[in-house]
N, CA and C atoms as an extended XYZ file, in Angstrom:
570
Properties=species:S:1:pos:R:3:atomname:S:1:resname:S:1:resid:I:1 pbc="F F F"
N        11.438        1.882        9.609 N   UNK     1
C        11.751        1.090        8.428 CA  UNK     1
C        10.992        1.673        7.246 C   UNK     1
N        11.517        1.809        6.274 N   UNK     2
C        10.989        2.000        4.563 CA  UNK     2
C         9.705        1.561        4.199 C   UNK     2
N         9.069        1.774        3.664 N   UNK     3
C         8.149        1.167        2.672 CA  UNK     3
C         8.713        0.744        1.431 C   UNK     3
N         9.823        0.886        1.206 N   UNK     4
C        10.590        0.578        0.108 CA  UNK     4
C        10.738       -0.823        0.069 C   UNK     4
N        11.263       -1.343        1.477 N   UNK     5
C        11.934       -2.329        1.931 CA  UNK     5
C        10.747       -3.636        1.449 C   UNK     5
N         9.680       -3.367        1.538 N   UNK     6
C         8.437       -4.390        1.182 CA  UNK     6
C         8.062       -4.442       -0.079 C   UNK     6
N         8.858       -5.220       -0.676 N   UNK     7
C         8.646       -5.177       -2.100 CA  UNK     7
C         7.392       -5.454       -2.662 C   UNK     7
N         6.457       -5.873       -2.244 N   UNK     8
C         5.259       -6.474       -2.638 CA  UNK     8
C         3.675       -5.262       -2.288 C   UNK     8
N         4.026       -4.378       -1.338 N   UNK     9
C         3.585       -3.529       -1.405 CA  UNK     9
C         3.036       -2.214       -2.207 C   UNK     9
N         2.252       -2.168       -2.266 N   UNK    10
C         1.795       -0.506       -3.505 CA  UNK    10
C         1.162        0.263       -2.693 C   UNK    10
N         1.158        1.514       -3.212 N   UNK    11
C         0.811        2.723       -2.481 CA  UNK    11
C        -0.886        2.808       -3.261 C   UNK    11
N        -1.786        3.008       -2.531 N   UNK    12
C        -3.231        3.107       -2.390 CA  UNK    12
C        -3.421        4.265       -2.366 C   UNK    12
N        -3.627        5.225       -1.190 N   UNK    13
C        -3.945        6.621       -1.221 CA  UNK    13
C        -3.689        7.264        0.334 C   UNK    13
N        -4.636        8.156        0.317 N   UNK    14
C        -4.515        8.565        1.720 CA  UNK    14
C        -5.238        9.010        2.829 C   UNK    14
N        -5.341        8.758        3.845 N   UNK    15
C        -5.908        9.150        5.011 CA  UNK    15
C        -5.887       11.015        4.524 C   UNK    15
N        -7.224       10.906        4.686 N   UNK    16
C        -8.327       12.792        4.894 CA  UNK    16
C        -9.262       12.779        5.347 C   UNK    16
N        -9.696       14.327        5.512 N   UNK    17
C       -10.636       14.554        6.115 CA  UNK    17
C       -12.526       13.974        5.137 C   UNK    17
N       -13.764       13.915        6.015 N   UNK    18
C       -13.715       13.109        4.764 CA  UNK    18
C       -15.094       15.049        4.808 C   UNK    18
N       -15.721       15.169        3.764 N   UNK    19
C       -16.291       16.201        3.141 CA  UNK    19
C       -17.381       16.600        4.416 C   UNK    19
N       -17.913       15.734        5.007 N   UNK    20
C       -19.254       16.318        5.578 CA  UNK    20
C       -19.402       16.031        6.784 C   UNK    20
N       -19.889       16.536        7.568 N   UNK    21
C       -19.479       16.803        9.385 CA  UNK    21
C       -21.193       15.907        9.939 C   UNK    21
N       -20.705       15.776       11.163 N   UNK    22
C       -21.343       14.991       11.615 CA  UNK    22
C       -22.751       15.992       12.473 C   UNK    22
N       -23.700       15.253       12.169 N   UNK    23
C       -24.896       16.397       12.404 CA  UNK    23
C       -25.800       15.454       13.443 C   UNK    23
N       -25.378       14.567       14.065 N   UNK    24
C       -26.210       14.103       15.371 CA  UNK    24
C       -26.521       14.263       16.425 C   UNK    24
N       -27.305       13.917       17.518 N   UNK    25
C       -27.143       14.443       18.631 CA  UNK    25
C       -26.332       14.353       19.958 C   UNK    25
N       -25.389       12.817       19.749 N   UNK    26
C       -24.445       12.061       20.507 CA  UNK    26
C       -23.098       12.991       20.849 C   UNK    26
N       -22.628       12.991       21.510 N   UNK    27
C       -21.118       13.509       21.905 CA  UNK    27
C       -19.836       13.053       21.215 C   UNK    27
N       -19.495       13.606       20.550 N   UNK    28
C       -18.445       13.004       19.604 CA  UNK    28
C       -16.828       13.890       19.796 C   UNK    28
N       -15.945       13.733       19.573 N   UNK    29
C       -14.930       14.001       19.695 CA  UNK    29
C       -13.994       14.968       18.315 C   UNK    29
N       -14.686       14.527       17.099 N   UNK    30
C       -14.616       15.462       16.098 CA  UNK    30
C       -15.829       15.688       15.343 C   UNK    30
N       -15.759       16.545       14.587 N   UNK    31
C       -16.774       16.914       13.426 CA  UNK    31
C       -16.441       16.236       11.978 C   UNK    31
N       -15.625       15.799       11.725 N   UNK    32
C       -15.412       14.713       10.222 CA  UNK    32
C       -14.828       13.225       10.844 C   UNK    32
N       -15.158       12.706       10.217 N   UNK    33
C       -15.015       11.335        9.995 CA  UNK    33
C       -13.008       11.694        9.244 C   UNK    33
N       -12.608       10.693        9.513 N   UNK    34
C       -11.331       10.473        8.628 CA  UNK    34
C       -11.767        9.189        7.269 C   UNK    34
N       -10.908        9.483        6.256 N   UNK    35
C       -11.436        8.639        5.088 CA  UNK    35
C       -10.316        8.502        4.009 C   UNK    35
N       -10.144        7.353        3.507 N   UNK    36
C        -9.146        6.565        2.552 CA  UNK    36
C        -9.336        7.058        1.268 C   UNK    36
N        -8.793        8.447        0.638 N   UNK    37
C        -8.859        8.916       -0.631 CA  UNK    37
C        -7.565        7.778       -1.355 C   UNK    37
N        -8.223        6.924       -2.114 N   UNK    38
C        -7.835        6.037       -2.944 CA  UNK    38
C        -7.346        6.759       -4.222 C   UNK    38
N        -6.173        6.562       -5.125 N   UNK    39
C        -5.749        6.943       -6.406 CA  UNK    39
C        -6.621        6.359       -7.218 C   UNK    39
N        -7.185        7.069       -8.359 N   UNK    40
C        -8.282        6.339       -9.194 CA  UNK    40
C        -7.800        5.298       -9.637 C   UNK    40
N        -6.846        4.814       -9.873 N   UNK    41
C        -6.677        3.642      -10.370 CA  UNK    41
C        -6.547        2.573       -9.326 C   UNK    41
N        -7.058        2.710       -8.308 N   UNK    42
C        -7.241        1.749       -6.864 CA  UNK    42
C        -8.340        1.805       -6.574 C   UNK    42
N        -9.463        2.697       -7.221 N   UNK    43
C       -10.745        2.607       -6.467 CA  UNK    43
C       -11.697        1.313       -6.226 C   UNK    43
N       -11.092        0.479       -7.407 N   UNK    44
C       -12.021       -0.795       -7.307 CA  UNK    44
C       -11.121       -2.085       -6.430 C   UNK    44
N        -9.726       -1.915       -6.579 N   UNK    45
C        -9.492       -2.531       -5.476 CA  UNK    45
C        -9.698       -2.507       -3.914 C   UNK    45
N        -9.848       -1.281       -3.880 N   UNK    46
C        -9.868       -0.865       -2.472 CA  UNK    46
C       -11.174       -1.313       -1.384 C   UNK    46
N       -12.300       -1.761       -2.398 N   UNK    47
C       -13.616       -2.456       -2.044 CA  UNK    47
C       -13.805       -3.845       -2.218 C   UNK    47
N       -13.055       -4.060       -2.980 N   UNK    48
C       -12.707       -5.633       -3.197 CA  UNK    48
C       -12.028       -6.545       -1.838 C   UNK    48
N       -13.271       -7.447       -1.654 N   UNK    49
C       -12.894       -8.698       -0.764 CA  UNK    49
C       -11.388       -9.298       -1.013 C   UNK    49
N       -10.408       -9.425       -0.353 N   UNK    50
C        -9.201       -9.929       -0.419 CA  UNK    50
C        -8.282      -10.425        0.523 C   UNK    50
N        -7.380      -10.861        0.665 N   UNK    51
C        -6.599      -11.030        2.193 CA  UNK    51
C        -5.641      -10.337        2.277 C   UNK    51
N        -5.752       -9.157        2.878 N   UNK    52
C        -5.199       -7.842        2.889 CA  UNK    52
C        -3.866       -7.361        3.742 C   UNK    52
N        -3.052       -7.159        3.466 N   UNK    53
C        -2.267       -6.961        4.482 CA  UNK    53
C        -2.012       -5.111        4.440 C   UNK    53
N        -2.396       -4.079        4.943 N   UNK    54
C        -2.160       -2.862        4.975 CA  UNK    54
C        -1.005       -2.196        5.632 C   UNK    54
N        -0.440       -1.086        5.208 N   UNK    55
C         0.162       -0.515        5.941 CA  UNK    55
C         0.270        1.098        5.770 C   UNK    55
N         0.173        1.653        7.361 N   UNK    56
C         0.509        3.088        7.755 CA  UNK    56
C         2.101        3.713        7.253 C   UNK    56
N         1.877        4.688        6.524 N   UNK    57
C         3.251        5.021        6.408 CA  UNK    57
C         3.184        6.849        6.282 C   UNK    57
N         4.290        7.104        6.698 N   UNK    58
C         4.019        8.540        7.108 CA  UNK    58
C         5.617        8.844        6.533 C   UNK    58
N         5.881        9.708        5.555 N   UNK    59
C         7.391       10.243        5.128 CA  UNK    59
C         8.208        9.325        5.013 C   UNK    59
N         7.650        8.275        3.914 N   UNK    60
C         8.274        6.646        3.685 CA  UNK    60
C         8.393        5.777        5.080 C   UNK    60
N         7.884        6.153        5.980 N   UNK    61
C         8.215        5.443        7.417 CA  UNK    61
C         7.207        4.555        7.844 C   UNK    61
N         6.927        2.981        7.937 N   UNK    62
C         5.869        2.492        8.071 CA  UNK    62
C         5.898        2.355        9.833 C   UNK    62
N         4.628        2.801        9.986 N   UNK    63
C         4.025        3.724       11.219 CA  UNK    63
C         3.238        1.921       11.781 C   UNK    63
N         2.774        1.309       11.121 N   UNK    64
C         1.899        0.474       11.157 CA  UNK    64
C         1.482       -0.235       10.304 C   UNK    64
N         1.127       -1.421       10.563 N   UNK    65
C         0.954       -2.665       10.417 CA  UNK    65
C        -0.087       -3.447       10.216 C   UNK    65
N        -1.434       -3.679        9.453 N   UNK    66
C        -2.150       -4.183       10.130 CA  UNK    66
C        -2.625       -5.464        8.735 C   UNK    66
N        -3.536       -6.355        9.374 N   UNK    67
C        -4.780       -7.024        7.693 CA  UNK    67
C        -6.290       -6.978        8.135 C   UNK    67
N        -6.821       -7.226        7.028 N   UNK    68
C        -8.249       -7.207        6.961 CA  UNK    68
C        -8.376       -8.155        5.833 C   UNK    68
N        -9.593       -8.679        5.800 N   UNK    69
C       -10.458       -9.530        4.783 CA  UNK    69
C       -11.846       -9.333        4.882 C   UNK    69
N       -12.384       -8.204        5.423 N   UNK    70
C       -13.664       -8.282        5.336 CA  UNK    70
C       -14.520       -7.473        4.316 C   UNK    70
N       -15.964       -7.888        4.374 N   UNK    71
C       -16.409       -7.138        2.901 CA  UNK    71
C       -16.165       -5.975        2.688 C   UNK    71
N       -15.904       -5.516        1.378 N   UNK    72
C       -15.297       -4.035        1.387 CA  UNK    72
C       -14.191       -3.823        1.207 C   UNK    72
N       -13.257       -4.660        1.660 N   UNK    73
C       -12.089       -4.772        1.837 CA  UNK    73
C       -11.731       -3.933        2.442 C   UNK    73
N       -10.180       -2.844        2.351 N   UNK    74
C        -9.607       -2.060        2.497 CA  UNK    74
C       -10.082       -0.426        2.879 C   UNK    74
N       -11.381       -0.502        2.182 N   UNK    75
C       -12.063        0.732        2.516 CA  UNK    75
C       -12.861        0.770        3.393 C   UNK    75
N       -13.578       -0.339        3.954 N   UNK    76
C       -14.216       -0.658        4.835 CA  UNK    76
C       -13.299       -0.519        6.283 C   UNK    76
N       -12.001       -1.602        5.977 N   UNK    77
C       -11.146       -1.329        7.202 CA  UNK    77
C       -10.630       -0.016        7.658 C   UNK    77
N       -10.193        0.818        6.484 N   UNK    78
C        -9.757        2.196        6.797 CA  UNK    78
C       -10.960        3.046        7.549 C   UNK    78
N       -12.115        2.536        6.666 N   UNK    79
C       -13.476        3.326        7.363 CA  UNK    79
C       -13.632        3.057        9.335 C   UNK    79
N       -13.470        1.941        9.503 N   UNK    80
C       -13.804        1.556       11.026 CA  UNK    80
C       -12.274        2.382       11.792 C   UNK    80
N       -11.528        2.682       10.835 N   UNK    81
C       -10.108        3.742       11.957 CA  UNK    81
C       -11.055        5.037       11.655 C   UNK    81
N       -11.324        5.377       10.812 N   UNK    82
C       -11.930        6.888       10.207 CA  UNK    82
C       -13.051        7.201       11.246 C   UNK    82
N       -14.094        6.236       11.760 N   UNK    83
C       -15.208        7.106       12.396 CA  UNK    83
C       -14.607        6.852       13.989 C   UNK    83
N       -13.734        6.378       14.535 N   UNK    84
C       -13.342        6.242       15.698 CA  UNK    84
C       -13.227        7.870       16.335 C   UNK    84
N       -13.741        8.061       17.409 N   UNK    85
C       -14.214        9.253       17.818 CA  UNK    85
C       -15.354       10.147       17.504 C   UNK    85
N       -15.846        9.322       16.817 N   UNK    86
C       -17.705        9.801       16.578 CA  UNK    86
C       -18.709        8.453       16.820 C   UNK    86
N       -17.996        7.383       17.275 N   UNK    87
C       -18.711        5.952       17.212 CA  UNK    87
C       -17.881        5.602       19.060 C   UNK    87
N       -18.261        4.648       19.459 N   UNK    88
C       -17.896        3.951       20.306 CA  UNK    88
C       -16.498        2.578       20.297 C   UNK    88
N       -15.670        3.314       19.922 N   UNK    89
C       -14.058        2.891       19.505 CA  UNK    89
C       -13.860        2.025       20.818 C   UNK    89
N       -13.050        0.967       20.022 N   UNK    90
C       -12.074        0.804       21.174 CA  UNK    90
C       -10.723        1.747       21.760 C   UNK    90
N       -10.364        1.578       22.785 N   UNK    91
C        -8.941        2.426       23.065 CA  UNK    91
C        -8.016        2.206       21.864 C   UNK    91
N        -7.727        1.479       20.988 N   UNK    92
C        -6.768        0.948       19.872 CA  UNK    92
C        -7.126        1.687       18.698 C   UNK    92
N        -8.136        1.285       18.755 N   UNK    93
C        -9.075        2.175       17.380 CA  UNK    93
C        -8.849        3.792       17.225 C   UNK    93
N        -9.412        4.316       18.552 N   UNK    94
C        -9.755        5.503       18.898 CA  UNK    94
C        -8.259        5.909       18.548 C   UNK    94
N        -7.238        5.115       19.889 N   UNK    95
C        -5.366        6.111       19.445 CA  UNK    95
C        -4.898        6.221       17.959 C   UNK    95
N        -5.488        5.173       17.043 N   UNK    96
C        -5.179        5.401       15.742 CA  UNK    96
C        -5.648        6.485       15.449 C   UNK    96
N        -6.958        6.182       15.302 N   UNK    97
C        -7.228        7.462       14.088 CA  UNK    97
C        -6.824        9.113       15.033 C   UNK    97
N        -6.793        8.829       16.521 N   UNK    98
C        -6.038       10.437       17.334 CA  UNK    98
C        -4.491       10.692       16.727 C   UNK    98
N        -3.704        9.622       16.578 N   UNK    99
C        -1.939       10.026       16.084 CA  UNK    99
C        -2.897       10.189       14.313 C   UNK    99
N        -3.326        9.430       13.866 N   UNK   100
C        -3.438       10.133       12.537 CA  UNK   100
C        -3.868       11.627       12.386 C   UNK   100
N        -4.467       11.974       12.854 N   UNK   101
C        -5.210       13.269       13.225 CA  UNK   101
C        -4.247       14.473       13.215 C   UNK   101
N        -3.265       13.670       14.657 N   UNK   102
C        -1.859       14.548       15.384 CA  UNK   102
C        -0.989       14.619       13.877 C   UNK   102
N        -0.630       13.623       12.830 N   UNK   103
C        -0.008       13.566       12.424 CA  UNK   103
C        -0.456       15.197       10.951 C   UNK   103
N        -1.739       14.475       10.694 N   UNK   104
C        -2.038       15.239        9.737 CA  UNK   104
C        -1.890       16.934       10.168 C   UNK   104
N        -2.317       17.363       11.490 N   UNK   105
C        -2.074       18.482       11.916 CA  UNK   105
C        -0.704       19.413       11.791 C   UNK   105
N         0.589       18.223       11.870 N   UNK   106
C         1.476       18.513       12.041 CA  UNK   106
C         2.263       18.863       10.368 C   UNK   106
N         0.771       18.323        9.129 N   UNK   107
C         1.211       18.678        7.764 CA  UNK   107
C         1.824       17.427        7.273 C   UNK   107
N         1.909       15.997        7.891 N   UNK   108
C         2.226       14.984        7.462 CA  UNK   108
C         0.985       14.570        6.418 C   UNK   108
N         1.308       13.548        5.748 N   UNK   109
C         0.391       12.613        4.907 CA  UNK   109
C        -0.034       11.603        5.658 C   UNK   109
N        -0.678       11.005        5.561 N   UNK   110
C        -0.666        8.771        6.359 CA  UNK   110
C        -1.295        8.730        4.990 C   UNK   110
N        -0.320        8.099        4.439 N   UNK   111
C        -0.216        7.208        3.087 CA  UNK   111
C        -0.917        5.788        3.408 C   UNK   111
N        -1.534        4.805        2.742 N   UNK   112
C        -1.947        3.506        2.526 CA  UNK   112
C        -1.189        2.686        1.345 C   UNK   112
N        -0.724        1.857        1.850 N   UNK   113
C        -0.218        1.058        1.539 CA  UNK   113
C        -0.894       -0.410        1.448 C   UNK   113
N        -0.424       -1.621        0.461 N   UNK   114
C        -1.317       -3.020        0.868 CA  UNK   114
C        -0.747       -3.748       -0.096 C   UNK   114
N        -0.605       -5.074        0.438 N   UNK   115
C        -0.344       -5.991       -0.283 CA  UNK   115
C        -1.485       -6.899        0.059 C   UNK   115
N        -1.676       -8.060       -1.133 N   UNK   116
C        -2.670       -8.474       -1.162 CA  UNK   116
C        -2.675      -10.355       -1.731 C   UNK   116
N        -3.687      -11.270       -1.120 N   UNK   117
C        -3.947      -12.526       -1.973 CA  UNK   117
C        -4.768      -12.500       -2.317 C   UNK   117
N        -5.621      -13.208       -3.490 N   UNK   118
C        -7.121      -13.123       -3.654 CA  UNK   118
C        -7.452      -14.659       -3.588 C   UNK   118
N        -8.749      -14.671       -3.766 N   UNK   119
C        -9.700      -15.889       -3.803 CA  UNK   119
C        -8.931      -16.998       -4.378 C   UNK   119
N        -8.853      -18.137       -4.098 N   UNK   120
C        -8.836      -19.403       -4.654 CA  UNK   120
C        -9.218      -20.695       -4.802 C   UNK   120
N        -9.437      -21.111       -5.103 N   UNK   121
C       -10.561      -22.446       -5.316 CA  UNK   121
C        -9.595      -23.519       -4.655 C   UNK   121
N       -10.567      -23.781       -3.441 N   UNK   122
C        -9.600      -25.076       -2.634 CA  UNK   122
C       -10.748      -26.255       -2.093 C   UNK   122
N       -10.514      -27.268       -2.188 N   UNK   123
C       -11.521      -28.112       -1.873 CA  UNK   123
C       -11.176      -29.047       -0.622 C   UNK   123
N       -12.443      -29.470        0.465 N   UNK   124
C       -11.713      -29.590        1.779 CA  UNK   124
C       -13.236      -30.808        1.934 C   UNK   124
N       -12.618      -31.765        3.203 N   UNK   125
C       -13.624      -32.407        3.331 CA  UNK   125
C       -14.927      -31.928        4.097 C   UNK   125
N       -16.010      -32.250        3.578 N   UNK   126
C       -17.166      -31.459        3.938 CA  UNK   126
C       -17.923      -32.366        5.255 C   UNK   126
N       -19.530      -31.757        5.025 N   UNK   127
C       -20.151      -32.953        5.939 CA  UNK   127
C       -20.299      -34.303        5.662 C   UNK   127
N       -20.444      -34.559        3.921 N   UNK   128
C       -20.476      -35.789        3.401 CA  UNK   128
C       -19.689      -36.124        2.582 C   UNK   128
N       -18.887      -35.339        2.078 N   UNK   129
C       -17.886      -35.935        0.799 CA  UNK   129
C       -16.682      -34.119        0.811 C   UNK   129
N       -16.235      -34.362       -0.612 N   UNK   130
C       -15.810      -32.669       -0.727 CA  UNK   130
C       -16.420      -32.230       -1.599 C   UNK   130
N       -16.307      -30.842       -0.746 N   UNK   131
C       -16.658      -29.609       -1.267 CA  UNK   131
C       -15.519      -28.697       -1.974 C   UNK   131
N       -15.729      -28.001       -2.669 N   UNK   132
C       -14.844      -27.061       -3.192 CA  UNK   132
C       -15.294      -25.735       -3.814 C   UNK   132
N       -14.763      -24.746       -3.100 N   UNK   133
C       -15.723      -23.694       -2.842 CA  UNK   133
C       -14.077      -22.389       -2.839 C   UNK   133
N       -14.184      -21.181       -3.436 N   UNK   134
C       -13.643      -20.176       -3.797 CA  UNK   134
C       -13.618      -19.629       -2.139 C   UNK   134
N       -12.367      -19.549       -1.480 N   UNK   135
C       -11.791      -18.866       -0.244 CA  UNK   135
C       -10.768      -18.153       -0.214 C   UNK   135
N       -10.469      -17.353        0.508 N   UNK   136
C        -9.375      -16.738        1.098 CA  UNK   136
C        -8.620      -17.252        1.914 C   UNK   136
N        -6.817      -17.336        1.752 N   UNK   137
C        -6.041      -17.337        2.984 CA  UNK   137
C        -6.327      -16.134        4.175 C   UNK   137
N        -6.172      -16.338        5.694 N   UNK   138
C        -5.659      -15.736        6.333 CA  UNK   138
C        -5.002      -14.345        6.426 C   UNK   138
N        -5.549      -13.464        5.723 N   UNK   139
C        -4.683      -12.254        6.233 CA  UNK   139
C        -3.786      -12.156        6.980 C   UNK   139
N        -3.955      -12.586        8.341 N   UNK   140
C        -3.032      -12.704        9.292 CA  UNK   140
C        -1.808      -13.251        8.985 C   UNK   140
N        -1.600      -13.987        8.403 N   UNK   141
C         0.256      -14.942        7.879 CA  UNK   141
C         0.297      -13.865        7.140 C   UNK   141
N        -0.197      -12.750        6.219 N   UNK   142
C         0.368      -12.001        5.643 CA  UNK   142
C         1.422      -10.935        6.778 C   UNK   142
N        -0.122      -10.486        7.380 N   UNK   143
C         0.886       -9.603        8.284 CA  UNK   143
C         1.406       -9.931        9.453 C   UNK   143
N         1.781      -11.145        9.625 N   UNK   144
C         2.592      -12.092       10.231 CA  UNK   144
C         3.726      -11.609        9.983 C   UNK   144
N         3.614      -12.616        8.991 N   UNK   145
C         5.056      -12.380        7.682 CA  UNK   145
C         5.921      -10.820        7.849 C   UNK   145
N         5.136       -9.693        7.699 N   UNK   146
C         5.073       -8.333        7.507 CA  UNK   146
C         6.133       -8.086        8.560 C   UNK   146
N         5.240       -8.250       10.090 N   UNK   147
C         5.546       -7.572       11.078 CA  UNK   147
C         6.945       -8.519       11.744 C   UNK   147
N         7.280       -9.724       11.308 N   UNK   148
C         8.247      -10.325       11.653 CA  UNK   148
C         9.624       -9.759       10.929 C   UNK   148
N         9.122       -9.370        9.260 N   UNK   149
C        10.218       -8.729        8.661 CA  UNK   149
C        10.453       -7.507        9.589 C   UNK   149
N         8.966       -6.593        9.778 N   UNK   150
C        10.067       -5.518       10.278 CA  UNK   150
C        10.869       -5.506       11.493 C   UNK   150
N        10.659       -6.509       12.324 N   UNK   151
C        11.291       -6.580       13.277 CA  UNK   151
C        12.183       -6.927       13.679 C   UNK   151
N        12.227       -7.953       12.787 N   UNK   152
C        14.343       -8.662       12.241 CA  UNK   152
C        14.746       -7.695       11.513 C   UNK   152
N        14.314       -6.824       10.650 N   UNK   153
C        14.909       -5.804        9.904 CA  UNK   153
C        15.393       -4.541       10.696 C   UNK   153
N        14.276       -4.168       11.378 N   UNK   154
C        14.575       -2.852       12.385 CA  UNK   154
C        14.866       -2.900       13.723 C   UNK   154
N        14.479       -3.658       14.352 N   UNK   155
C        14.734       -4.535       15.240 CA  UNK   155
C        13.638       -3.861       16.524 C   UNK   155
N        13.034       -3.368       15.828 N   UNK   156
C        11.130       -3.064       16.741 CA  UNK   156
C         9.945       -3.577       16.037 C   UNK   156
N         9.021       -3.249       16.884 N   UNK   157
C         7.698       -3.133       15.806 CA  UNK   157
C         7.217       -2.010       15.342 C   UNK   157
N         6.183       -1.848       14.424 N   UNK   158
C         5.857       -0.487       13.981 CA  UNK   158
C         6.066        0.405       15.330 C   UNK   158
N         5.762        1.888       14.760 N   UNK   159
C         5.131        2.813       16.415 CA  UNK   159
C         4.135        2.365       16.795 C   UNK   159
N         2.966        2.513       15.331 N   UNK   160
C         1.882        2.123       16.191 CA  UNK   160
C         0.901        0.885       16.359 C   UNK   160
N         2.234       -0.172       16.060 N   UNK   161
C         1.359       -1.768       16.344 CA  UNK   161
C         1.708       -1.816       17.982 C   UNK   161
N         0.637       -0.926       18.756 N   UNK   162
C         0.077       -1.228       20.030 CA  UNK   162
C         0.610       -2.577       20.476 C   UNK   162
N        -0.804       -3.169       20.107 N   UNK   163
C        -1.105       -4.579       20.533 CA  UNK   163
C         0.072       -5.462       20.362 C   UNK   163
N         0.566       -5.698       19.239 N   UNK   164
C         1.687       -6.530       18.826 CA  UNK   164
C         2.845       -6.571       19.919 C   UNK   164
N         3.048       -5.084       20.147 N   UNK   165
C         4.578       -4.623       20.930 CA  UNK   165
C         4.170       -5.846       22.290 C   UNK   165
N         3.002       -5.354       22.842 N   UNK   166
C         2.804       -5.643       23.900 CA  UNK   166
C         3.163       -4.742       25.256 C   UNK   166
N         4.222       -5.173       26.141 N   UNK   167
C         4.538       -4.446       27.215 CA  UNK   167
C         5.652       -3.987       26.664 C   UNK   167
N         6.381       -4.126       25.595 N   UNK   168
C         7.810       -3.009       25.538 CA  UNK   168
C         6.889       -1.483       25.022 C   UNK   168
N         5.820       -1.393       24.478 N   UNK   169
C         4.904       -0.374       24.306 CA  UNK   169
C         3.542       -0.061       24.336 C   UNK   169
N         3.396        1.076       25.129 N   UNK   170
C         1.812        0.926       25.473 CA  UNK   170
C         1.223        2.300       24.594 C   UNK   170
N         0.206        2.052       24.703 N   UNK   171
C        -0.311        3.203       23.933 CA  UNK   171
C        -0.139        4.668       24.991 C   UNK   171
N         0.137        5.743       24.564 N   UNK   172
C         0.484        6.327       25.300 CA  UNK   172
C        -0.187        7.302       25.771 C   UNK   172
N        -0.091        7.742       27.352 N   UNK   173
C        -0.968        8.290       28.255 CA  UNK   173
C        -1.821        9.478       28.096 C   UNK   173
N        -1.302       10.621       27.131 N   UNK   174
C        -2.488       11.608       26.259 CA  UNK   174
C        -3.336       10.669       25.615 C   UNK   174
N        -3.227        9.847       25.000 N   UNK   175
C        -4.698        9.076       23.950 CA  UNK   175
C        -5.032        8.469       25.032 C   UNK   175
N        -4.691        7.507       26.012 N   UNK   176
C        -5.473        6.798       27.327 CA  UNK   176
C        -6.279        7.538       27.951 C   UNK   176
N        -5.612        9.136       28.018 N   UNK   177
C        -6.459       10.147       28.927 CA  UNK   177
C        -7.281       10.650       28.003 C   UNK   177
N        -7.343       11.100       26.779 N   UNK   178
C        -8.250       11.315       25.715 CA  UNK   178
C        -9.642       10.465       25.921 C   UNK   178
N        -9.028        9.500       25.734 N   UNK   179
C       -10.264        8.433       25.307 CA  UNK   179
C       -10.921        7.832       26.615 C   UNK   179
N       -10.602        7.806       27.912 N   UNK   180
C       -11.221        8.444       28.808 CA  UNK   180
C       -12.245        9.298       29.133 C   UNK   180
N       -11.652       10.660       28.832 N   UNK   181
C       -12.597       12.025       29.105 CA  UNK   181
C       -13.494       11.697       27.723 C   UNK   181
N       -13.130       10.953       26.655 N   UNK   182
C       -14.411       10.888       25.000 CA  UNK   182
C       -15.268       10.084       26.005 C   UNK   182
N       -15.312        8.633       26.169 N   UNK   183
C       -16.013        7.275       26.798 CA  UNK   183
C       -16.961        8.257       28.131 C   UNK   183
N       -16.201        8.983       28.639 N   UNK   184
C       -17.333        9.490       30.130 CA  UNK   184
C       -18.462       10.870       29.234 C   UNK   184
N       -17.720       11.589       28.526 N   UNK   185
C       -18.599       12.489       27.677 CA  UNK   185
C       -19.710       11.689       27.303 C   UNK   185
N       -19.136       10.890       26.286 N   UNK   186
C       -20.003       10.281       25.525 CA  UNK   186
C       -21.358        9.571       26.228 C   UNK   186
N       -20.801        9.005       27.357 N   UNK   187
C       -21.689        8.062       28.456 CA  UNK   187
C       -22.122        8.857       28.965 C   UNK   187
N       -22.732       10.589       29.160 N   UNK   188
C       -22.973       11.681       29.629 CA  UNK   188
C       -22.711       11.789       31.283 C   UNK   188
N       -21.608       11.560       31.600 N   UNK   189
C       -20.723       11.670       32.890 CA  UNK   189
C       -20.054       12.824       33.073 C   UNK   189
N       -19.786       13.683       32.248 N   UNK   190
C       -19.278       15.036       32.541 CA  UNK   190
C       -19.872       16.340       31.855 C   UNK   190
């Protein structure tokens, strides 16, 4: 499916390599980190707390699906796919940023994409009376919302919303076996 198709969406920047290699003594799987080169005119959104809904897109094709709201926002989230394979990833984590990797090798882009809510002043009953205090919706109903369009629209889920698919798709058996032989390296087993 398009990135077109999500009207509410803007293009952010892109998944790269990021400048400086990793100089520790741990077992790691690459020498750079991957990292969210933001268009200057996104740099301050991209750190900004928000209820985020992101998306992977590779040759207008959205690859993936995901939200975040945590501090940092968007750059923070891209950051925790970026050091996966120099940190202790999950299997989910780790296959991302490996197909981004595969992808970039192959001379593709992984574009960033995001739509977004911000803060709003909502007042709720407290311990003694109300309070009313500046919050965020849910990310998640965003990319709720998201991943339900693409799926009445295309009639799948992203490639690589893993988790979401469930059993019609698993992550597939090179990154399972990858991240395997990384986890026993790393745990100094081989």
């Amino acid at each position: 499916m398009k990135i077109s198709e999500f009207l509410n969406a803007f293009y952010v920047g892109d998944i790269v390599h990021h400048h400086s290699e990793y100089k520790g003594k741990k077992h790691v799987r690459y020498k750079r980190k991957l990292t969210l080169k933001p268009l200057p005119e996104h740099k301050k959104i991209v750190k900004e707390k928000l209820a985020i809904c992101y998306f992977m897109v590779i040759n207008g094709e959205v690859i993936k699906i995901g939200q975040t709201s945590g501090e940092d926002g968007l750059h923070s989230c891209m950051s925790f796919y970026g050091v996966a394979g120099l940190d202790d990833p999950s299997q989910t984590r780790f296959g991302i940023n490996f197909l981004m990797r595969e992808e970039m090798e192959k001379g593709n882009v992984v574009q960033i994409w995001m739509q977004y809510d911000e803060l709003f002043e909502h007042t709720f009953p407290g311990a003694i009376g109300p309070v009313t205090k500046m919050i965020l919706m849910s990310p998640k109903a965003i990319e709720e919302d998201c991943i339900e369009y693409h799926l009445k629209t295309a009639g799948k889920f992203p490639v690589w919303n893993f988790q979401e698919d469930g059993s019609k798709q698993s992550m597939p058996v090179r990154i399972k076996e990858a991240f395997a032989d990384y986890v026993n390296k790393r745990k100094g087993k081989i």
